[in-house]
XYZ file of C-alpha atoms in Angstrom:
557
model
C -65.376 -79.595 -39.455
C -62.375 -78.674 -41.770
C -63.221 -74.851 -41.269
C -63.069 -75.412 -37.532
C -59.625 -76.979 -37.718
C -58.099 -74.256 -40.087
C -59.358 -71.549 -37.657
C -57.954 -73.384 -34.770
C -54.711 -73.729 -36.373
C -54.553 -69.855 -37.078
C -55.443 -69.146 -33.473
C -52.656 -71.382 -32.192
C -50.189 -69.541 -34.381
C -51.373 -66.099 -33.157
C -51.279 -67.272 -29.558
C -47.855 -68.649 -30.200
C -46.450 -65.567 -31.708
C -47.883 -63.583 -28.984
C -46.468 -65.850 -26.248
C -42.814 -65.467 -28.115
C -43.341 -61.837 -27.966
C -44.260 -61.850 -24.296
C -41.474 -64.213 -23.751
C -39.047 -61.887 -25.271
C -40.157 -58.998 -23.098
C -40.119 -61.218 -20.084
C -36.746 -62.718 -20.519
C -35.134 -59.385 -21.692
C -32.120 -61.115 -23.061
C -31.673 -58.933 -26.185
C -32.157 -55.694 -23.983
C -29.362 -56.804 -21.845
C -26.933 -57.245 -24.694
C -28.049 -53.894 -26.394
C -27.823 -51.988 -23.008
C -24.471 -53.251 -22.255
C -23.297 -52.147 -25.554
C -24.012 -48.624 -24.576
C -21.472 -48.800 -21.791
C -23.976 -49.385 -19.014
C -23.856 -52.064 -16.317
C -25.724 -55.295 -17.566
C -26.886 -55.816 -14.219
C -29.325 -52.884 -14.333
C -31.395 -54.794 -16.549
C -34.068 -56.992 -14.847
C -33.920 -60.690 -15.746
C -37.857 -60.522 -16.436
C -39.950 -57.740 -17.902
C -42.172 -55.770 -15.496
C -45.029 -53.525 -15.919
C -43.944 -50.093 -17.012
C -46.453 -48.092 -14.779
C -43.506 -46.902 -12.684
C -41.641 -45.346 -15.550
C -41.879 -41.603 -16.725
C -41.726 -41.904 -20.599
C -41.949 -45.602 -21.808
C -44.977 -46.497 -19.756
C -46.827 -48.784 -22.069
C -47.144 -52.458 -21.192
C -44.483 -54.706 -19.776
C -41.071 -53.312 -19.847
C -37.470 -54.299 -19.448
C -36.471 -51.104 -18.283
C -36.301 -49.963 -14.746
C -36.554 -46.197 -13.564
C -32.712 -46.052 -13.194
C -32.442 -47.536 -16.708
C -34.695 -45.000 -18.050
C -32.844 -41.985 -16.583
C -29.588 -43.362 -18.034
C -31.057 -43.905 -21.468
C -32.621 -40.427 -21.180
C -29.137 -38.999 -20.911
C -27.880 -41.364 -23.591
C -30.803 -39.964 -25.760
C -29.535 -36.337 -25.203
C -26.233 -37.439 -26.566
C -27.704 -39.153 -29.446
C -29.814 -36.314 -30.377
C -26.779 -33.975 -30.603
C -24.461 -36.389 -32.310
C -25.761 -36.320 -35.979
C -26.205 -32.761 -35.960
C -22.697 -31.954 -34.439
C -21.149 -34.065 -37.000
C -23.037 -32.501 -39.978
C -22.338 -28.981 -38.721
C -18.601 -29.710 -37.714
C -18.105 -31.135 -41.221
C -19.296 -27.796 -42.696
C -17.529 -25.757 -40.122
C -14.264 -27.493 -40.852
C -14.680 -26.973 -44.557
C -15.039 -23.347 -44.245
C -12.335 -23.099 -41.557
C -9.875 -24.653 -44.003
C -11.193 -22.533 -47.039
C -10.593 -19.379 -44.891
C -7.248 -20.608 -43.691
C -6.138 -21.253 -47.443
C -7.650 -17.911 -48.744
C -6.080 -15.833 -45.973
C -2.690 -17.561 -46.392
C -2.805 -17.124 -50.358
C -3.680 -13.456 -50.002
C -0.949 -12.772 -47.462
C 1.719 -14.551 -49.274
C 0.784 -12.736 -52.515
C 1.159 -9.472 -50.780
C 4.617 -10.493 -49.408
C 5.652 -11.900 -52.808
C 4.700 -8.516 -54.388
C 6.781 -6.607 -51.741
C 9.713 -8.957 -52.285
C 9.486 -8.545 -56.167
C 9.327 -4.758 -55.955
C 12.225 -4.794 -53.558
C 14.433 -6.981 -55.745
C 13.784 -5.167 -58.967
C 14.049 -1.754 -57.582
C 17.372 -2.406 -55.895
C 18.591 -3.925 -59.259
C 17.098 -0.957 -61.237
C 17.383 2.235 -59.068
C 20.161 0.961 -56.891
C 21.217 3.245 -53.950
C 18.510 6.022 -54.673
C 15.885 3.270 -53.941
C 17.711 1.730 -50.975
C 17.822 5.129 -49.241
C 14.102 5.502 -49.712
C 13.002 1.867 -49.208
C 11.176 2.601 -46.042
C 8.521 4.422 -48.080
C 7.577 1.320 -49.824
C 8.029 -0.859 -46.970
C 5.597 1.320 -45.166
C 3.123 1.119 -48.084
C 2.920 -2.601 -47.868
C 2.769 -2.481 -44.059
C -0.342 -0.199 -44.312
C -1.937 -2.438 -46.889
C -1.404 -5.282 -44.461
C -2.941 -3.348 -41.634
C -6.050 -2.425 -43.566
C -6.491 -6.103 -44.405
C -6.317 -7.219 -40.920
C -8.057 -4.395 -39.007
C -10.108 -2.381 -41.846
C -10.686 1.234 -42.233
C -10.660 1.646 -38.240
C -6.977 1.305 -38.710
C -6.086 2.509 -41.999
C -8.069 4.734 -44.439
C -7.008 3.497 -47.783
C -7.780 6.635 -49.735
C -5.674 8.783 -47.244
C -2.884 6.190 -47.193
C -2.583 6.189 -51.055
C -2.648 10.041 -51.129
C 0.148 10.178 -48.520
C 2.159 7.533 -50.493
C 2.049 9.459 -53.742
C 2.647 12.775 -52.013
C 5.785 11.612 -50.213
C 7.111 9.892 -53.225
C 6.620 13.182 -55.231
C 8.467 15.224 -52.463
C 11.455 12.819 -52.591
C 11.610 12.547 -56.313
C 11.313 16.176 -56.607
C 14.232 16.715 -54.512
C 16.263 14.197 -56.345
C 15.549 15.476 -59.794
C 16.236 19.016 -58.348
C 19.194 18.327 -56.349
C 20.963 21.548 -57.202
C 18.247 23.405 -55.239
C 17.381 23.767 -51.586
C 13.755 23.362 -50.478
C 12.490 23.947 -47.179
C 9.200 22.368 -45.617
C 6.921 25.120 -46.546
C 8.141 24.804 -50.203
C 7.462 21.250 -50.209
C 4.041 21.625 -48.955
C 3.287 23.984 -51.832
C 4.474 21.304 -54.005
C 2.299 18.624 -52.377
C -0.766 20.806 -52.459
C -0.868 20.687 -56.181
C 0.025 17.215 -56.874
C -3.359 16.590 -58.414
C -2.947 19.524 -60.909
C 0.569 18.627 -61.790
C 0.007 14.881 -62.228
C 3.752 14.218 -62.061
C 3.110 10.338 -62.036
C 0.368 10.483 -64.905
C -2.650 8.440 -64.466
C -1.132 5.691 -62.472
C -2.272 6.954 -59.007
C -5.951 7.366 -59.823
C -6.127 3.937 -61.477
C -4.172 2.160 -58.856
C -6.084 3.761 -56.055
C -9.427 2.679 -57.806
C -8.031 -0.936 -58.330
C -6.548 -1.347 -54.917
C -9.341 0.070 -52.960
C -11.921 -2.019 -54.776
C -9.893 -5.279 -54.582
C -8.904 -4.785 -50.941
C -12.407 -4.048 -49.705
C -13.701 -7.050 -51.593
C -11.067 -9.632 -50.499
C -11.081 -8.290 -46.949
C -14.821 -8.659 -46.685
C -14.834 -12.165 -48.551
C -12.127 -13.271 -46.020
C -14.104 -12.142 -42.996
C -17.080 -13.818 -44.439
C -15.262 -17.047 -44.638
C -14.261 -16.651 -41.048
C -17.824 -15.872 -40.026
C -19.314 -19.000 -41.025
C -17.462 -21.378 -38.741
C -18.030 -18.745 -35.891
C -21.840 -18.835 -36.419
C -22.005 -22.460 -36.952
C -20.257 -23.073 -33.589
C -22.710 -20.867 -31.710
C -25.898 -22.083 -33.213
C -25.227 -25.845 -33.961
C -26.189 -27.191 -30.427
C -29.480 -28.871 -30.458
C -32.091 -27.875 -27.870
C -31.914 -30.256 -24.798
C -35.011 -29.033 -23.250
C -36.825 -31.293 -21.127
C -39.474 -31.904 -23.853
C -36.829 -32.546 -26.544
C -34.880 -34.999 -24.329
C -38.392 -36.608 -23.519
C -39.351 -36.894 -27.226
C -35.807 -38.250 -28.126
C -35.931 -40.975 -25.304
C -39.438 -41.941 -26.573
C -38.195 -42.119 -30.117
C -34.864 -43.924 -29.519
C -35.065 -45.906 -26.525
C -38.818 -46.849 -25.635
C -38.264 -49.648 -28.311
C -35.541 -51.136 -26.049
C -37.817 -51.038 -22.994
C -40.454 -52.954 -25.147
C -37.784 -55.700 -26.183
C -37.581 -54.578 -29.710
C -34.046 -53.226 -29.665
C -33.588 -53.419 -33.389
C -36.655 -51.432 -34.140
C -36.151 -48.011 -35.652
C -38.506 -45.012 -35.827
C -40.638 -44.001 -38.639
C -39.223 -41.389 -40.888
C -41.994 -38.982 -40.547
C -41.816 -39.384 -36.708
C -38.156 -38.753 -36.887
C -38.900 -35.474 -38.786
C -41.372 -34.265 -36.331
C -39.094 -34.828 -33.407
C -35.991 -33.307 -35.110
C -37.991 -30.253 -36.436
C -39.248 -29.425 -33.098
C -35.821 -29.750 -31.457
C -34.307 -27.719 -34.286
C -37.008 -25.024 -34.637
C -34.774 -22.163 -33.872
C -31.982 -23.216 -36.164
C -34.355 -23.452 -39.057
C -35.160 -19.757 -38.567
C -31.655 -18.929 -39.420
C -32.214 -20.262 -42.976
C -33.334 -16.975 -44.594
C -30.513 -14.827 -43.336
C -27.884 -17.744 -44.010
C -29.070 -18.124 -47.698
C -28.851 -14.301 -48.041
C -25.371 -14.533 -46.640
C -24.235 -17.162 -48.901
C -25.897 -15.397 -51.952
C -23.791 -12.385 -51.033
C -20.603 -14.265 -50.663
C -21.236 -16.024 -54.013
C -21.771 -12.705 -55.715
C -18.532 -11.086 -54.094
C -16.547 -14.264 -55.185
C -17.537 -13.652 -58.786
C -16.407 -9.911 -58.287
C -13.084 -11.256 -57.262
C -12.850 -13.576 -60.309
C -13.400 -10.442 -62.357
C -13.002 -6.664 -61.984
C -11.974 -6.839 -58.347
C -9.379 -9.688 -58.954
C -6.646 -8.582 -56.266
C -4.148 -11.118 -57.847
C -4.096 -9.143 -61.134
C -3.584 -5.863 -59.001
C -1.045 -6.954 -56.467
C 1.130 -9.173 -58.784
C 2.103 -6.481 -61.128
C 2.072 -3.526 -58.696
C 5.922 -3.193 -59.085
C 5.332 -2.497 -62.566
C 2.696 0.111 -62.026
C 4.568 2.099 -59.360
C 7.716 2.045 -61.508
C 5.862 3.239 -64.515
C 4.778 6.315 -62.283
C 8.303 6.825 -61.386
C 9.527 6.808 -64.724
C 6.806 9.062 -65.849
C 7.922 11.538 -63.180
C 11.552 11.356 -64.197
C 10.660 11.842 -67.926
C 8.643 14.769 -67.214
C 10.724 16.138 -64.402
C 11.766 19.312 -66.286
C 8.162 20.354 -67.165
C 6.989 19.548 -63.625
C 9.682 21.467 -62.074
C 9.279 24.573 -64.398
C 5.445 24.683 -63.389
C 6.387 24.330 -59.614
C 8.781 27.125 -59.818
C 6.352 29.317 -61.468
C 3.663 28.591 -58.859
C 5.857 28.330 -55.560
C 8.742 30.578 -56.472
C 12.334 30.112 -57.539
C 14.082 27.889 -54.990
C 17.472 28.798 -53.541
C 20.464 27.057 -55.037
C 21.927 24.403 -52.719
C 25.211 25.314 -51.141
C 26.121 21.600 -50.580
C 25.653 20.919 -54.450
C 28.734 19.824 -56.166
C 28.824 20.365 -59.769
C 30.846 17.324 -60.358
C 28.099 15.069 -59.453
C 26.738 13.397 -62.552
C 23.284 13.394 -63.715
C 23.046 9.732 -62.980
C 23.544 10.484 -59.180
C 20.890 13.124 -59.276
C 17.833 10.944 -59.980
C 16.471 7.417 -60.576
C 18.770 5.840 -63.084
C 16.955 2.998 -64.946
C 13.813 1.649 -66.369
C 12.045 -1.149 -64.493
C 11.954 -4.459 -66.107
C 9.380 -6.783 -64.535
C 9.695 -10.684 -64.235
C 7.965 -12.515 -66.740
C 4.834 -14.387 -65.443
C 6.884 -17.644 -65.208
C 9.459 -16.227 -62.951
C 7.020 -14.866 -60.482
C 7.193 -16.383 -57.024
C 4.383 -18.862 -56.227
C 2.529 -18.883 -53.043
C 2.580 -21.698 -50.335
C -1.081 -21.964 -50.785
C 0.108 -23.839 -54.150
C -2.991 -22.607 -56.359
C -4.242 -19.569 -58.053
C -7.079 -17.444 -56.989
C -9.533 -18.484 -59.664
C -8.803 -22.275 -58.266
C -9.515 -21.186 -54.815
C -12.641 -19.241 -55.798
C -14.040 -22.036 -57.773
C -13.643 -24.462 -54.820
C -15.238 -21.966 -52.423
C -18.341 -21.181 -54.734
C -18.863 -24.875 -54.991
C -18.822 -25.102 -51.230
C -21.188 -22.090 -50.803
C -23.731 -23.666 -53.188
C -23.674 -26.948 -51.293
C -24.308 -25.139 -47.904
C -27.703 -23.366 -48.987
C -30.658 -24.447 -46.871
C -28.331 -26.176 -44.584
C -30.472 -25.357 -41.449
C -33.974 -25.959 -43.014
C -32.938 -29.335 -44.423
C -30.984 -30.553 -41.248
C -33.875 -32.694 -40.186
C -34.156 -34.415 -43.368
C -30.462 -34.774 -43.428
C -30.511 -36.560 -40.069
C -33.504 -38.687 -40.417
C -31.901 -40.991 -43.127
C -30.118 -44.276 -43.307
C -29.791 -46.470 -40.350
C -31.362 -43.936 -38.172
C -34.892 -44.740 -39.357
C -37.003 -47.536 -40.806
C -38.479 -47.200 -44.225
C -42.145 -48.075 -44.633
C -44.661 -49.248 -41.953
C -42.529 -51.612 -40.157
C -41.239 -48.908 -37.703
C -41.582 -47.392 -34.292
C -44.268 -44.771 -34.237
C -43.841 -43.720 -30.685
C -46.054 -46.360 -28.995
C -45.786 -49.445 -31.170
C -44.433 -50.952 -34.256
C -46.728 -49.673 -36.832
C -47.501 -46.859 -39.349
C -46.930 -43.130 -38.276
C -50.133 -41.493 -38.688
C -49.495 -37.947 -37.743
C -48.852 -35.035 -40.274
C -45.308 -33.767 -40.823
C -45.226 -30.137 -39.561
C -43.266 -27.338 -41.221
C -39.771 -25.949 -40.245
C -39.313 -22.883 -38.125
C -40.443 -21.778 -34.427
C -43.824 -20.766 -35.426
C -44.966 -23.934 -36.926
C -44.108 -26.000 -33.730
C -47.417 -24.997 -32.124
C -48.981 -27.921 -33.723
C -46.008 -30.474 -33.280
C -47.586 -33.647 -32.166
C -44.450 -35.055 -30.737
C -42.337 -32.113 -29.133
C -43.830 -29.419 -26.899
C -42.188 -26.173 -27.873
C -42.738 -22.776 -26.554
C -42.845 -20.473 -29.465
C -42.938 -17.318 -27.370
C -39.469 -17.931 -26.228
C -37.030 -17.852 -29.118
C -33.244 -18.845 -28.490
C -31.675 -15.484 -28.135
C -28.161 -16.828 -29.206
C -29.562 -17.900 -32.472
C -31.448 -14.466 -32.813
C -28.300 -12.508 -32.322
C -26.441 -14.661 -34.974
C -29.233 -13.961 -37.288
C -28.612 -10.181 -36.735
C -24.782 -10.765 -37.244
C -25.511 -12.613 -40.707
C -27.686 -9.705 -41.687
C -25.100 -7.150 -40.872
C -22.274 -9.069 -42.699
C -24.695 -9.428 -45.708
C -25.091 -5.620 -45.874
C -21.138 -5.304 -45.691
C -20.664 -7.833 -48.486
C -23.320 -6.267 -50.807
C -21.447 -2.989 -50.219
C -18.118 -4.617 -51.004
C -19.609 -5.976 -54.285
C -19.907 -2.459 -55.510
C -16.416 -1.526 -54.253
C -17.545 0.371 -51.177
C -16.376 -0.165 -47.620
C -19.506 0.300 -45.452
C -17.829 1.860 -42.639
C -16.961 4.534 -44.941
C -20.277 5.226 -45.744
C -21.073 5.746 -42.174
C -18.222 8.098 -41.786
C -18.574 10.087 -44.788
C -21.982 10.040 -46.603
C -20.417 11.162 -49.702
C -18.249 8.233 -50.379
C -19.166 5.719 -52.831
C -17.386 3.265 -55.128
C -13.998 4.532 -54.432
C -14.183 3.961 -50.873
C -14.608 7.583 -49.643
C -12.428 9.281 -52.612
C -13.917 12.012 -54.408
C -13.790 15.885 -54.885
C -14.121 18.541 -52.261
C -16.423 21.290 -52.618
C -16.643 23.184 -55.181
C -17.045 20.679 -57.867
C -14.296 18.814 -59.846
C -14.737 20.887 -62.717
C -13.769 24.145 -61.183
C -11.239 26.039 -63.231
C -8.110 27.708 -61.656
C -4.474 27.817 -62.071
C -1.295 26.496 -60.181
C 0.336 29.982 -60.712
C -0.405 31.922 -57.402
C 1.049 34.315 -55.259
C -0.530 33.470 -51.824
C -0.578 30.139 -49.887
C -3.495 27.841 -50.886
C -5.755 26.763 -47.973
C -5.256 23.442 -46.121
C -7.882 21.672 -48.530
C -7.234 23.194 -51.721
C -9.946 23.362 -54.575
C -9.441 20.829 -57.353
C -7.657 22.856 -59.998
C -6.911 21.892 -63.329
C -3.693 22.627 -65.339
C -2.963 22.030 -68.915
C -1.287 18.640 -69.437
C 1.075 19.909 -72.104
C 4.524 18.231 -71.935
C 6.195 21.422 -72.954
C 5.708 25.071 -71.857
C 3.634 26.850 -74.580
C 2.298 30.272 -75.391
C -1.194 28.894 -74.395
C -0.181 28.553 -70.651
C -2.669 30.328 -68.752
C -1.549 33.297 -66.460
C -2.525 33.607 -62.899
C -4.727 36.820 -61.931
C -1.577 38.159 -60.037
C 0.631 37.758 -63.128
C -2.035 39.274 -65.637
C -2.334 42.348 -63.218
C 1.279 42.817 -63.480
C 1.105 42.630 -67.197
C -1.476 45.290 -67.432
C 0.290 47.412 -65.200
C 3.550 47.388 -67.403
C 1.577 48.093 -70.387
C 0.014 51.141 -68.717
C 3.454 52.296 -67.655
C 4.704 51.803 -71.105
C 1.849 54.037 -72.482
C 2.655 56.807 -70.001
C 6.180 56.979 -70.259
C 6.395 59.309 -73.474
C 4.129 61.807 -71.729
C 6.074 62.100 -68.745
C 8.833 63.071 -70.928
């Protein structure tokens, strides 16, 4: 008898609970409140629950949703599906947009400060001689900016640097030999043999290597920072295919229709829905990670051997050292040129009363101390900027493959078995499928056509792959566009020796004009003329003929 009483009591509780649940569905009060909180008209909600046979998605049992409500909630689910992904991708997008702006601003201002520093000190040191030739240096910095902005399609760094030193040699050669008159062909003769003369010492070679490597690296790195927000803006939109919208509606709002407005989806259920709707984005992950690795490697290069701050900041010192080297060796350089290109004509305009000080660059350059250097508006050093960027690059690894896990957390899901599994409040039994389009063939919650990849995302995968190749080339100091234009270019961005090889021997002393592309000829680096100076073949012939004439002279008598 007691057992019967206990059993009856239990059954009464079950019936009461069921009746309360049915009452919730039938009165729909909580649904009305939740529905209106979404901005919809509360009058859309029926006073009592009705059978869901008329619905397209949430068809099970009695429902507080009408067909009109279901359509509106489907549109809402489309928005709710996009929102967390948009927020996460926008945060990352804004992060790298900001880093790109800071880095770009820092570089441009560093270049401007270097130009200002050079101008201020050269005016103070060289005075009027510099002012008269200032446009050469202005053009030098302008070409560097143009390369940074437009790349090798606008400026070939190697050619630009060669032209800069060549023109500087021509102008200085005229200044240190103001008593002579030089025509264009004579100056062409001087320019053709600048490599053998080495009037500026080793500065042009070193500066070319440093500038080329650092500018290629910094340009590619800045472009990489700019590319990240562009790619994210194009690929971060979640698929809103009918199957995805259907799955999102079922996951997010079918609990509403059943009267369980506070019920959240099971985590694994959420993962399967998001992996199905983000299948194409997950396929970005491999090239995205390769791209980030290449960016990280180039950042480390910029911290070390390709540090453009250490190249640009003291560039005024380096150019001045080259100028002073030319001035100090001007006599030896001039003598070699006169022997090779011929004795120039005296200048009719030259006045003997002009002082030596007026005939050349008068002073030695004195750079600012590091503390006196101008600071950039970015308000930070390159090392600090790169440390920050490297941290963000690391955090961005596997962004696309982990996006479903990042979305399906917190208040968006329910932990444990007390969750919505797509049909009822119960444990989710299906297996969580893998990432990527190919794996979606077995997705239990989203129908995905694996034969139709998103072509926008496929194009961005190709873009990332191409940029990764450029970043890896920049890591070695090479502009990849130079490789396409000249298969012989390498670390020095297309610089090198013309055929025949660099070790070809020869002499500057000549009697006929050199070809347009002269062979690389070595001359002795003696500061003073010596008896060891080698004679050109023509001079040697003259010497032999003079000897024969001397021997024959007694016989003629």
